[in-house]
mmCIF file of C-alpha atoms in Angstrom:
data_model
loop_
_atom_site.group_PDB
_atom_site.id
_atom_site.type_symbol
_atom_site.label_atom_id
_atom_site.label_comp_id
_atom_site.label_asym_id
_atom_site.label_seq_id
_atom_site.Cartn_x
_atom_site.Cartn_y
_atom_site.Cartn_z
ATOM 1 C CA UNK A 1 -80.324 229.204 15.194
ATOM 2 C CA UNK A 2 -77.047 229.553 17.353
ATOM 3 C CA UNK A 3 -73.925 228.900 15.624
ATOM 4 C CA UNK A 4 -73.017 225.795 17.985
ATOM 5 C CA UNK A 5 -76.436 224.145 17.103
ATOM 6 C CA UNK A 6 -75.916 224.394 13.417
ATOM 7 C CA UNK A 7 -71.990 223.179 13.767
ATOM 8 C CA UNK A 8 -73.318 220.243 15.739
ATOM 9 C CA UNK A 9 -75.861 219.399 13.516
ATOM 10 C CA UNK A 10 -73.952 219.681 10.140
ATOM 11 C CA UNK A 11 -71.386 217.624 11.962
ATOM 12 C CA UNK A 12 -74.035 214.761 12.974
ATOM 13 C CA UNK A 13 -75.178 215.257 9.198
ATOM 14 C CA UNK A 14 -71.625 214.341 8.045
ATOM 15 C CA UNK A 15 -71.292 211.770 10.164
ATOM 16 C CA UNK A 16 -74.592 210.406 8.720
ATOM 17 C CA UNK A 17 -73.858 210.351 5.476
ATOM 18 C CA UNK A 18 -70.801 208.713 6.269
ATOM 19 C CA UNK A 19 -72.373 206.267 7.702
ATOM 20 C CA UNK A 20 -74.372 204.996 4.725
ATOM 21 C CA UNK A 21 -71.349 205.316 1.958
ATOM 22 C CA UNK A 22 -69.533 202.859 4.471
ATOM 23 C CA UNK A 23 -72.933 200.301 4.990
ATOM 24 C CA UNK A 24 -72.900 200.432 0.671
ATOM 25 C CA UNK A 25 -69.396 199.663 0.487
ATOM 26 C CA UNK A 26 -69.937 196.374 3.140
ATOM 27 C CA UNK A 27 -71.476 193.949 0.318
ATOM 28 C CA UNK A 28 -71.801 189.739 0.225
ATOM 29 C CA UNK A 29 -68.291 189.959 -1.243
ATOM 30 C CA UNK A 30 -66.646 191.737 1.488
ATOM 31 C CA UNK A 31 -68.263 188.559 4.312
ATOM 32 C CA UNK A 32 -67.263 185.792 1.991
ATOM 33 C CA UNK A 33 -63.893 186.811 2.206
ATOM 34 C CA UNK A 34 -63.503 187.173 6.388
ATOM 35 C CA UNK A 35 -62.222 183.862 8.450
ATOM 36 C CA UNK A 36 -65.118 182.420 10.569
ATOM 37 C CA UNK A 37 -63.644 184.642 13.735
ATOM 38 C CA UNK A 38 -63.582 187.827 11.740
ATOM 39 C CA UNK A 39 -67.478 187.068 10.921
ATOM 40 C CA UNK A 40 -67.886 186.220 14.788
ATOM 41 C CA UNK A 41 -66.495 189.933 15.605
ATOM 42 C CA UNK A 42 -68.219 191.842 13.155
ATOM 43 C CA UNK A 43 -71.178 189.973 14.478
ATOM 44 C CA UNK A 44 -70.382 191.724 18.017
ATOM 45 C CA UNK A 45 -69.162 194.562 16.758
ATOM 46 C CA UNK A 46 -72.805 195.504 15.032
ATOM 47 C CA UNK A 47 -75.088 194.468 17.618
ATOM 48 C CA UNK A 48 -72.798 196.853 19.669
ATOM 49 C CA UNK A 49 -72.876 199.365 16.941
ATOM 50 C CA UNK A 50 -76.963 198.896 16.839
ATOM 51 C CA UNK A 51 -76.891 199.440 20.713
ATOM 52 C CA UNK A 52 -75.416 202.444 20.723
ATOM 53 C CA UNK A 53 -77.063 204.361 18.242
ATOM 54 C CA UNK A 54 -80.139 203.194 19.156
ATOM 55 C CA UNK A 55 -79.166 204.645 22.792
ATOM 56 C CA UNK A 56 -77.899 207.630 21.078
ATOM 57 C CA UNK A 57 -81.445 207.648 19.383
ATOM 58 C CA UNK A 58 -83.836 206.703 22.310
ATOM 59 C CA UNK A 59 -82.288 209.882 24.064
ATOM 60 C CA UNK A 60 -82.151 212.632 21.618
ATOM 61 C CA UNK A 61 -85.854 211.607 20.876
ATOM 62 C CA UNK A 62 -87.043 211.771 24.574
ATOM 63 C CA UNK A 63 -85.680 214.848 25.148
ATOM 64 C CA UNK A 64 -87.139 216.354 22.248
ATOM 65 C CA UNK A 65 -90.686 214.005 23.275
ATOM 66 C CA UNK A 66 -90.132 215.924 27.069
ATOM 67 C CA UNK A 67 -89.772 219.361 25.732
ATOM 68 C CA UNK A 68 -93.035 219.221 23.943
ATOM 69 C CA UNK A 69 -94.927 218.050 26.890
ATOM 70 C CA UNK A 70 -95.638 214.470 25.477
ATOM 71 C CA UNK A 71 -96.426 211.886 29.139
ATOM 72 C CA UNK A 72 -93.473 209.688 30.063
ATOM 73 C CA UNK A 73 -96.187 206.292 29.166
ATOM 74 C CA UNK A 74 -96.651 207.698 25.997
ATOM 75 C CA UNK A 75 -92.966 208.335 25.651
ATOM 76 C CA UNK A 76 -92.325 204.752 26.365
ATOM 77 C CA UNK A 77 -94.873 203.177 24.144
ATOM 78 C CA UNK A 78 -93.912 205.530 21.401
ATOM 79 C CA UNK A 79 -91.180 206.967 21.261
ATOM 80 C CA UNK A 80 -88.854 205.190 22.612
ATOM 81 C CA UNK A 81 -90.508 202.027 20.943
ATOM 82 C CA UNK A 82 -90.219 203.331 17.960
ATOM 83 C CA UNK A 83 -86.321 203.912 18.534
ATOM 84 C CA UNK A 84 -85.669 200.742 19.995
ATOM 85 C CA UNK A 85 -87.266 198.723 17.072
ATOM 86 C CA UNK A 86 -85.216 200.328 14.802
ATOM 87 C CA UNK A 87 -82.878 198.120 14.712
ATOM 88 C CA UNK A 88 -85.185 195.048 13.699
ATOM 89 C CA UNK A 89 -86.869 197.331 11.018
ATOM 90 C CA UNK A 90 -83.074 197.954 9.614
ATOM 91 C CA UNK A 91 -82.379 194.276 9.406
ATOM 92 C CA UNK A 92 -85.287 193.111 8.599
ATOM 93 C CA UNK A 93 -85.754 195.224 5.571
ATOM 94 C CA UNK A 94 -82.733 194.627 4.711
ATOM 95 C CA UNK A 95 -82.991 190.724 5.051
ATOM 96 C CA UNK A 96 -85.790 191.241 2.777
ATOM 97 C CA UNK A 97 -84.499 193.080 -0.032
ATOM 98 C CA UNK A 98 -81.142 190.799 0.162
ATOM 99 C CA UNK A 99 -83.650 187.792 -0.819
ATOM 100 C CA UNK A 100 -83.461 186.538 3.435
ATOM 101 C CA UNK A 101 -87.207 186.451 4.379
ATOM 102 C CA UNK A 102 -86.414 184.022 7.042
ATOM 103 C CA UNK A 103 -84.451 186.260 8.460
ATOM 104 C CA UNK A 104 -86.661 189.180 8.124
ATOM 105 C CA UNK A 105 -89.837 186.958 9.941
ATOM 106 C CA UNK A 106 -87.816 185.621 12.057
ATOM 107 C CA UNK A 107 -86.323 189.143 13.440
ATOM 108 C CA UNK A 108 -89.265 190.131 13.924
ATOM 109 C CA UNK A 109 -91.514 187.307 15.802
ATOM 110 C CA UNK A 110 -88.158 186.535 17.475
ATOM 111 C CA UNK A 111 -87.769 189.813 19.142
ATOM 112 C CA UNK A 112 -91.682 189.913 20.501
ATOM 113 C CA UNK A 113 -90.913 186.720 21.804
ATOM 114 C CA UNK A 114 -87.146 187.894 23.374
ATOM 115 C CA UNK A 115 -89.355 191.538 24.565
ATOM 116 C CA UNK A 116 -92.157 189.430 26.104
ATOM 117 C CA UNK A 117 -90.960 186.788 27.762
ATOM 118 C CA UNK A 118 -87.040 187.203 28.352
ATOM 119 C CA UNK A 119 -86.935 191.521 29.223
ATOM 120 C CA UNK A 120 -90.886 191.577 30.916
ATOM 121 C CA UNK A 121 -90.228 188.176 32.394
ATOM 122 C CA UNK A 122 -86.851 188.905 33.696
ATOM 123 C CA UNK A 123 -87.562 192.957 35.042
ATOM 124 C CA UNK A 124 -90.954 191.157 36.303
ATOM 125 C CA UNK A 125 -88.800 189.275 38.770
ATOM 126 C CA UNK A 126 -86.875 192.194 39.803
ATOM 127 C CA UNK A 127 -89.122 194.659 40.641
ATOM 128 C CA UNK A 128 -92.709 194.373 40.983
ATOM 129 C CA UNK A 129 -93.997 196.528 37.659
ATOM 130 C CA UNK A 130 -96.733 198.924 37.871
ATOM 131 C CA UNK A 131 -99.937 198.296 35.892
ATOM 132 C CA UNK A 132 -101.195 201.346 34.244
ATOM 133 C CA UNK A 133 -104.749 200.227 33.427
ATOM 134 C CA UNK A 134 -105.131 203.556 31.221
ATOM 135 C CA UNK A 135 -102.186 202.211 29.042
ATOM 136 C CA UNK A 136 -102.882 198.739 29.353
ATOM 137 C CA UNK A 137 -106.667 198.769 28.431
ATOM 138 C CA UNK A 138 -105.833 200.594 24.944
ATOM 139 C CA UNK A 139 -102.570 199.610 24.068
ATOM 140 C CA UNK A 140 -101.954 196.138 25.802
ATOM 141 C CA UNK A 141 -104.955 195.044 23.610
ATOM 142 C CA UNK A 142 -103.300 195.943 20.208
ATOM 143 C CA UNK A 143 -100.157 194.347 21.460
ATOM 144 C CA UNK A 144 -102.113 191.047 21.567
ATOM 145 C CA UNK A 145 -104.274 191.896 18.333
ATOM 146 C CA UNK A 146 -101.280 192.296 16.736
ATOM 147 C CA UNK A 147 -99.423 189.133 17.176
ATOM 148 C CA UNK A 148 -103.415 187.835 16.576
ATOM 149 C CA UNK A 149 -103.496 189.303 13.115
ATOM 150 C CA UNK A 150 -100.055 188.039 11.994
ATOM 151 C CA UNK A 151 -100.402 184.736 12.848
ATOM 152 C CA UNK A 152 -103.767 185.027 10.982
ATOM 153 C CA UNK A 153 -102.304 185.942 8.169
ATOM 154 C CA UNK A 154 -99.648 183.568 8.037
ATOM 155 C CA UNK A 155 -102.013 180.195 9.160
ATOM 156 C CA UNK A 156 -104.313 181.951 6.374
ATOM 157 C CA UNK A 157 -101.295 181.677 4.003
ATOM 158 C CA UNK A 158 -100.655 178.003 4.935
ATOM 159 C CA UNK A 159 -104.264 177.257 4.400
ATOM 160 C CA UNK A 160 -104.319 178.977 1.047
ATOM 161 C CA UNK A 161 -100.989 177.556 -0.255
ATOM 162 C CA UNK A 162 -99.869 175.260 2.273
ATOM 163 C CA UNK A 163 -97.635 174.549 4.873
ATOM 164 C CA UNK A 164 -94.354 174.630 2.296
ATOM 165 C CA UNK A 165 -96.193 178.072 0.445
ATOM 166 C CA UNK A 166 -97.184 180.469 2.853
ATOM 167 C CA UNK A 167 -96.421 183.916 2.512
ATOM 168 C CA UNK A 168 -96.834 187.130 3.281
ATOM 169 C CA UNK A 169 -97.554 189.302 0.231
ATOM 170 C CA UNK A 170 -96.624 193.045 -0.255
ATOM 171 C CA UNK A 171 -100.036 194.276 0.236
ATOM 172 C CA UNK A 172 -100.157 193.044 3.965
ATOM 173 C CA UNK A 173 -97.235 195.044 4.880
ATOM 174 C CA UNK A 174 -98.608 198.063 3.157
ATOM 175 C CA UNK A 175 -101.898 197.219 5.009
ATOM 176 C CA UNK A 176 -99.570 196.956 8.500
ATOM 177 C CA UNK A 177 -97.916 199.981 7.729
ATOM 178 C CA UNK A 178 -101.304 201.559 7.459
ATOM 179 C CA UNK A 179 -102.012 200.385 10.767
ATOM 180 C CA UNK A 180 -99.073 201.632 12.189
ATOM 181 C CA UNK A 181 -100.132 205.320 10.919
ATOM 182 C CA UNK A 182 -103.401 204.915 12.378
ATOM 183 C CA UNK A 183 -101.236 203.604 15.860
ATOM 184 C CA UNK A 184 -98.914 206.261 16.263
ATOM 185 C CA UNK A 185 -102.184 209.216 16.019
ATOM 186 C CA UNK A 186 -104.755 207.378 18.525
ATOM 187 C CA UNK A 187 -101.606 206.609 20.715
ATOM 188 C CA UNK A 188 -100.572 210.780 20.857
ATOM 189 C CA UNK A 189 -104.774 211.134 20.637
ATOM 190 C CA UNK A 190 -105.184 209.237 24.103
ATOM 191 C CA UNK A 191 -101.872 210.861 25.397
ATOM 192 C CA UNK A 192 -103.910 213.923 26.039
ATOM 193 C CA UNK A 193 -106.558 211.850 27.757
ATOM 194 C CA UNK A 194 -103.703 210.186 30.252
ATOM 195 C CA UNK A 195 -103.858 210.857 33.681
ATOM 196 C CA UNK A 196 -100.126 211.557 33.960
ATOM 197 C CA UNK A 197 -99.874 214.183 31.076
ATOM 198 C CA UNK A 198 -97.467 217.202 31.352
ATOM 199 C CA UNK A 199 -99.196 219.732 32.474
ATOM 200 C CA UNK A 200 -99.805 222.957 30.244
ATOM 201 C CA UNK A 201 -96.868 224.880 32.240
ATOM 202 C CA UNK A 202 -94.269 222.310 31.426
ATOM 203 C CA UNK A 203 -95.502 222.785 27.810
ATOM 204 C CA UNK A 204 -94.940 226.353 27.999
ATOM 205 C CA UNK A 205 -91.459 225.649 28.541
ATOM 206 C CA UNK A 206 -90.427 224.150 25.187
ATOM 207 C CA UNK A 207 -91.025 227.937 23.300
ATOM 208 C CA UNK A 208 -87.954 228.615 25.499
ATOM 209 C CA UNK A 209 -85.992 225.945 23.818
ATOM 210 C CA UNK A 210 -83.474 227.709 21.439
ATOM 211 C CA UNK A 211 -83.711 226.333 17.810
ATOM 212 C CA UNK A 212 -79.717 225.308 18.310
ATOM 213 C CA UNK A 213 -80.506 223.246 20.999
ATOM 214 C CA UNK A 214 -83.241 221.587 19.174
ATOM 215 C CA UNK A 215 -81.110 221.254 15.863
ATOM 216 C CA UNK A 216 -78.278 219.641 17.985
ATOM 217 C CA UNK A 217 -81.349 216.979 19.267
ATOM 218 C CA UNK A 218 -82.049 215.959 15.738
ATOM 219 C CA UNK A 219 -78.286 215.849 14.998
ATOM 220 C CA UNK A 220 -77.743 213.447 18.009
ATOM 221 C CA UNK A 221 -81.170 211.521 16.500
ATOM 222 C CA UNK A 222 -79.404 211.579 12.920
ATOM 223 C CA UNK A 223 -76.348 210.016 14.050
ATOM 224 C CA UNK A 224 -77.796 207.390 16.138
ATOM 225 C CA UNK A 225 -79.899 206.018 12.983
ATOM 226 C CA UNK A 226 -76.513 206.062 10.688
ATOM 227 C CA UNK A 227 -74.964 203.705 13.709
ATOM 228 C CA UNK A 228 -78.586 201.808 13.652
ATOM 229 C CA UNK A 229 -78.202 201.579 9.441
ATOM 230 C CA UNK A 230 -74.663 200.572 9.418
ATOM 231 C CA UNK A 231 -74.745 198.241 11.983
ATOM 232 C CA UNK A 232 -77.910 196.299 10.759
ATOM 233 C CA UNK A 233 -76.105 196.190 7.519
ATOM 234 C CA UNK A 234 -73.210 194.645 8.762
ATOM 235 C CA UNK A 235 -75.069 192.206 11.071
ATOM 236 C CA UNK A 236 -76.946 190.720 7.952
ATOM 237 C CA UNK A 237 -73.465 190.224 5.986
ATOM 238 C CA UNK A 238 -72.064 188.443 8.990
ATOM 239 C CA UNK A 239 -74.712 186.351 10.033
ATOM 240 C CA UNK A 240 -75.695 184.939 6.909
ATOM 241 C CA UNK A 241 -72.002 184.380 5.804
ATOM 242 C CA UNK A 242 -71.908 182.382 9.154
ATOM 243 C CA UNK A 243 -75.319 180.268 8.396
ATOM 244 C CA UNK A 244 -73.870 179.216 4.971
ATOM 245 C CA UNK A 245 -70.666 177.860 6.726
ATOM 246 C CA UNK A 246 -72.225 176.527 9.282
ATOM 247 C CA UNK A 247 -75.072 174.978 7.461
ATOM 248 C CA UNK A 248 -77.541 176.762 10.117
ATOM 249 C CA UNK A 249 -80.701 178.454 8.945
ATOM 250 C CA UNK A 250 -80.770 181.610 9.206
ATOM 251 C CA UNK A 251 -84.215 181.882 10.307
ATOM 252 C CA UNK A 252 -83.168 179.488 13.161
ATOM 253 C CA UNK A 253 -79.913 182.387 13.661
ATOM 254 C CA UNK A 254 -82.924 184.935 13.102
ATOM 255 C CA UNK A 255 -85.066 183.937 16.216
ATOM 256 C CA UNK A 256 -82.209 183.641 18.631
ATOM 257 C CA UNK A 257 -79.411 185.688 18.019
ATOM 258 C CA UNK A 258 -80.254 188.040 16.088
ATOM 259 C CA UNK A 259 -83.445 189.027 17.784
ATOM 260 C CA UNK A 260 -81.743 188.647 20.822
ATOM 261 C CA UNK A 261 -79.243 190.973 19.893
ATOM 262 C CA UNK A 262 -81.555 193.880 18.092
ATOM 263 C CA UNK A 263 -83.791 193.319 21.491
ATOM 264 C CA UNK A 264 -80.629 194.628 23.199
ATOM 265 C CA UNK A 265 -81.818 198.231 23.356
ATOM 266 C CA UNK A 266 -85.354 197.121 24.556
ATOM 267 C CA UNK A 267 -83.030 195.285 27.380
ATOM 268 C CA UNK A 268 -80.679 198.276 27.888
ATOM 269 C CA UNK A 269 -83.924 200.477 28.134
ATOM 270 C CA UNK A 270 -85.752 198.239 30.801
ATOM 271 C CA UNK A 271 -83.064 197.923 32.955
ATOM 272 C CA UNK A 272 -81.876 201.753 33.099
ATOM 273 C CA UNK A 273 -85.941 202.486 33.729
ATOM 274 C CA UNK A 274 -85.408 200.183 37.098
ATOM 275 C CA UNK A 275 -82.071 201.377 38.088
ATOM 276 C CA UNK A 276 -83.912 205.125 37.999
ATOM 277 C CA UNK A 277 -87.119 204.367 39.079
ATOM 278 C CA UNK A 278 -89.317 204.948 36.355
ATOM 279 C CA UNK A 279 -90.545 201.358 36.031
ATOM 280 C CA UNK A 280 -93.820 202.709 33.492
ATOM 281 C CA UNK A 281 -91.293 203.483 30.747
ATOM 282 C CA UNK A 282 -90.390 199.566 30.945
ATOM 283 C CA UNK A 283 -93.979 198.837 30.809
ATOM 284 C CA UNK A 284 -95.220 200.883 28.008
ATOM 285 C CA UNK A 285 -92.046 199.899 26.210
ATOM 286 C CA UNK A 286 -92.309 196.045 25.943
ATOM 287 C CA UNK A 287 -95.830 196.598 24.811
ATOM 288 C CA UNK A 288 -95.297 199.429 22.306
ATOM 289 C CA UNK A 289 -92.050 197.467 21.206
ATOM 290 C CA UNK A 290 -94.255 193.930 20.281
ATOM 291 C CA UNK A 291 -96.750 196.252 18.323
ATOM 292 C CA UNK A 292 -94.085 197.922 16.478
ATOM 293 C CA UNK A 293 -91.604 194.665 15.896
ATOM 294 C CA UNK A 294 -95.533 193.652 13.525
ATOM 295 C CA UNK A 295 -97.181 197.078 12.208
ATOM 296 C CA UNK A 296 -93.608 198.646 11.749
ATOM 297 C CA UNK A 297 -91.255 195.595 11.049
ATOM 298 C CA UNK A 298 -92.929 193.419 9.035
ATOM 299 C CA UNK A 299 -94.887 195.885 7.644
ATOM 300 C CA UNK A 300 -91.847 197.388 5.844
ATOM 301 C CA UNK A 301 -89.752 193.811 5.540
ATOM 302 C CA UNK A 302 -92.833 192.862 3.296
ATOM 303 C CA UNK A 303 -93.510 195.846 1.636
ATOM 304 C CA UNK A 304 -90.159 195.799 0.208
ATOM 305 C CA UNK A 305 -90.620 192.437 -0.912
ATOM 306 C CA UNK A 306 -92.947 189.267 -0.180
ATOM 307 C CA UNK A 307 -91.858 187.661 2.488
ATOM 308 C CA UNK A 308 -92.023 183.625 2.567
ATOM 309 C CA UNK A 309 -92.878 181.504 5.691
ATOM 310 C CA UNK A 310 -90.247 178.910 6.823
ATOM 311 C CA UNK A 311 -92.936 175.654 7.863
ATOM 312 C CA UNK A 312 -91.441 176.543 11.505
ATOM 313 C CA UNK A 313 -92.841 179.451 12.210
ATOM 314 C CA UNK A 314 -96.292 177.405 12.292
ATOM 315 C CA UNK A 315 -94.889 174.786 13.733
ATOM 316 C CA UNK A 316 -93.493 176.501 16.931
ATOM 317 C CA UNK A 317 -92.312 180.274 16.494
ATOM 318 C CA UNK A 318 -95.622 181.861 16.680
ATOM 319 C CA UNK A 319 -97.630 179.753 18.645
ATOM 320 C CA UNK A 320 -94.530 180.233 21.734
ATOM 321 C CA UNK A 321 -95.142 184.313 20.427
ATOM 322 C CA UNK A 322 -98.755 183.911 20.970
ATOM 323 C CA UNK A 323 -98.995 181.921 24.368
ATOM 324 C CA UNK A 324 -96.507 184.805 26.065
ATOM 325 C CA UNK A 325 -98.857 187.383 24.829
ATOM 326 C CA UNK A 326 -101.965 185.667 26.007
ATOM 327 C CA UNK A 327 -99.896 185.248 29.152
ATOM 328 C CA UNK A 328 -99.278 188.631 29.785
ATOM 329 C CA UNK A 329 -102.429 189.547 28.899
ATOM 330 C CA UNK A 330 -103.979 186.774 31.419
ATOM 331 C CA UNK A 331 -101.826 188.548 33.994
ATOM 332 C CA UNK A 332 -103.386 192.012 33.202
ATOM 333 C CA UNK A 333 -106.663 190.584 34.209
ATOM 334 C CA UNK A 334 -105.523 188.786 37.603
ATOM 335 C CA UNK A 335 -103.345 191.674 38.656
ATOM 336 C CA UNK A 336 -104.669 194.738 40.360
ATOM 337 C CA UNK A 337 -102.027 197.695 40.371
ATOM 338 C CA UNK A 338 -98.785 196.043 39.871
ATOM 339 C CA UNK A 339 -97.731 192.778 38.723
ATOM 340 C CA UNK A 340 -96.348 190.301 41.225
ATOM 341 C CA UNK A 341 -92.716 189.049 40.842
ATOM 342 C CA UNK A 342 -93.638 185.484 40.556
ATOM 343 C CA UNK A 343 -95.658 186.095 37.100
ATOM 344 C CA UNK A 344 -91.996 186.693 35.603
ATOM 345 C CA UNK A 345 -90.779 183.362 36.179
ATOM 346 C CA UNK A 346 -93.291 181.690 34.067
ATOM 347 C CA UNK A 347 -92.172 183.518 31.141
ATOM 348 C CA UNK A 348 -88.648 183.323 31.629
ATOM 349 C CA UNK A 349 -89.225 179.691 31.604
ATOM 350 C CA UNK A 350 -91.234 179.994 28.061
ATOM 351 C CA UNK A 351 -88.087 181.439 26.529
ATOM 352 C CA UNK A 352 -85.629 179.287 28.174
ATOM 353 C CA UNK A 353 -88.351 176.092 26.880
ATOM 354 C CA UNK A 354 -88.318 177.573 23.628
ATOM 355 C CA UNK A 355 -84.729 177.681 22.892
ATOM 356 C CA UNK A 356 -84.270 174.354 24.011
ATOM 357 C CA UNK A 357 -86.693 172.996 22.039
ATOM 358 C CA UNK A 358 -85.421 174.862 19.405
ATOM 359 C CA UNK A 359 -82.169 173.466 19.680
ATOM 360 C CA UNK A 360 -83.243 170.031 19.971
ATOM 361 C CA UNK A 361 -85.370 170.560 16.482
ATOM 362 C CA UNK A 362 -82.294 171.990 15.030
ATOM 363 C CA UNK A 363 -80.617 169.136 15.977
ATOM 364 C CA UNK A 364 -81.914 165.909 15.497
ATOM 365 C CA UNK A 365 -83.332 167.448 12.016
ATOM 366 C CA UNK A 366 -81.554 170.207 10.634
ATOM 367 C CA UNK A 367 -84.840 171.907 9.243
ATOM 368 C CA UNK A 368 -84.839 174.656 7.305
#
């Protein structure tokens, strides 16, 4: 290994554990005693935080995907999925084990929701996507069969314990984390199969990759996760100091701002893939993003502890999750190689519904 690699990745190692002494340190305490404007900056300050490391993250981990010859759709529904959820699995987890299971489920459905129908809807009217039936007849079905089976499970939780009960017990989200091991191998499994895969030459070329440059990759990687961890720590402190003051719940914070601003890298990702003309990435990342934000998300936000169901989340969160999925997936059918521009507009105007009537809700009733 050259010397520079291993300097640059004991540095990113420092920097990493860094990183999580100062997230440890950052306890309830610390948010109770900020003024409401301090709370409102640290709640900038981490979403930008989670941004950037989750940049930092996304790119270290594509070039590393590139150099072994993995497809650029695979790289988007994988990969760089997996980085940009990060920072909902960090909060989410978090919200969980801090006793916030609102804000864990609410993370989670509110980013498929933000993914779906704000990023696809809004790229949709920009640019007329391409519609990679490979992709789109393996994985756009377990995007939609995953929303399917969450709701399931929650309705099925409602039925069993009703509307005030439901839950989501611990050995669901070992059972979705199962399913997200049994995701990530078919998805590399059909990457061979892909049309568009790397061809053996380009392969080649990663034994030429020196094991410095490849140590620096993972020391870029490790830094942008500490940025991801701290930040998604300090988002959770802020937010939910800001729901108690504000009397807001922090579900209701969950599904809006919150997912809105862990969706950010999703957002970031889409619109750089536009700018550069690689419009699949966009593609394979919205859909590898909504399976992830339910295998990967709540799988581990319930796992590390049982998440309960606001009556909400029946009431309007997941049915607005499931009619943009069934609405992408209805455009899947009617389209032929790309999507048309119009088909955005429709789901722009589910999100934009949906946080009105959310407001209104919030409003006139204050539910929690």
């Amino acid at each position: 290994m050259g010397g520079g690699g291993v300097y640059l990745a004991s540095g990113w190692a420092r920097a990493y554990l860094v990183a999580i002494v100062v997230a440890s340190f950052i306890n309830e305490a610390f948010f109770q005693r900020q003024g409401e404007l301090i709370l409102w900056l640290l709640t900038l300050g981490s979403m930008a935080m989670l941004l950037v490391g989750a940049d930092r993250a996304v790119h270290a981990a594509v070039k590393l995907a590139k150099a072994l010859g993995i497809s650029t759709v695979i790289i988007g529904a994988t990969v760089v999925s997996l980085g940009t959820t990060a920072p909902e699995a960090c909060v989410s987890v978090m919200a969980a084990w801090r006793g916030n299971p609102g804000l864990a489920l609410g993370n989670s459905v509110g980013s498929v929701i933000c993914d779906t129908a704000l990023i696809f809807g809004l790229c949709c009217c920009l640019t007329r996507l391409p519609l990679d039936r490979f992709v789109l007849r393996r994985h756009g079905w377990l995007q939609l069969g995953a929303g399917a089976l969450l709701t399931a499970v929650v309705f099925v939780g409602a039925w069993v314990g009703g509307v005030d009960g439901a839950v989501i017990p611990r050995w669901v989200g070992y059972g979705f984390l199962g399913l997200l091991v049994g995701y990530l191998y078919i998805s590399f499994r059909w990457a061979r199969q892909h049309p568009e895969m790397i061809p053996s030459e380009a392969r080649q070329s990663a034994n030429k990759i020196s094991a410095g440059t490849v140590a620096a990759m993972l020391g870029v990687l490790g830094l942008g996760l500490a940025l991801v961890l701290a930040g998604s720590d300090a988002l959770i402190g802020s937010v939910k100091e800001l729901c108690i003051r504000n009397n807001v719940p922090d579900h209701i914070v969950a599904v809006t701002l919150v997912a809105f601003g862990t969706s950010l890298p999703e957002l970031a990702t889409a619109l750089t893939a536009i700018i550069k003309g690689h419009p699949g990435l966009l593609v394979g990342n919205v859909i590898g993003a909504d399976i992830l934000n339910v295998l990967f998300v709540i799988g581990a936000s319930a796992s590390a502890s049982e998440l309960a169901v606001p009556p909400l989340f029946l009431q309007l969160h997941l049915p607005v999750m499931m009619l943009s999925l069934l609405l992408l997936r209805g455009y899947i059918f009617a389209s032929r190689d790309r999507f048309s521009r119009w088909q955005g507009i429709p789901l722009l105007a589910i999100y934009i519904g949906y946080l009105a009537l959310l407001g209104s809700i919030v409003g006139a009733t204050g539910l929690n």
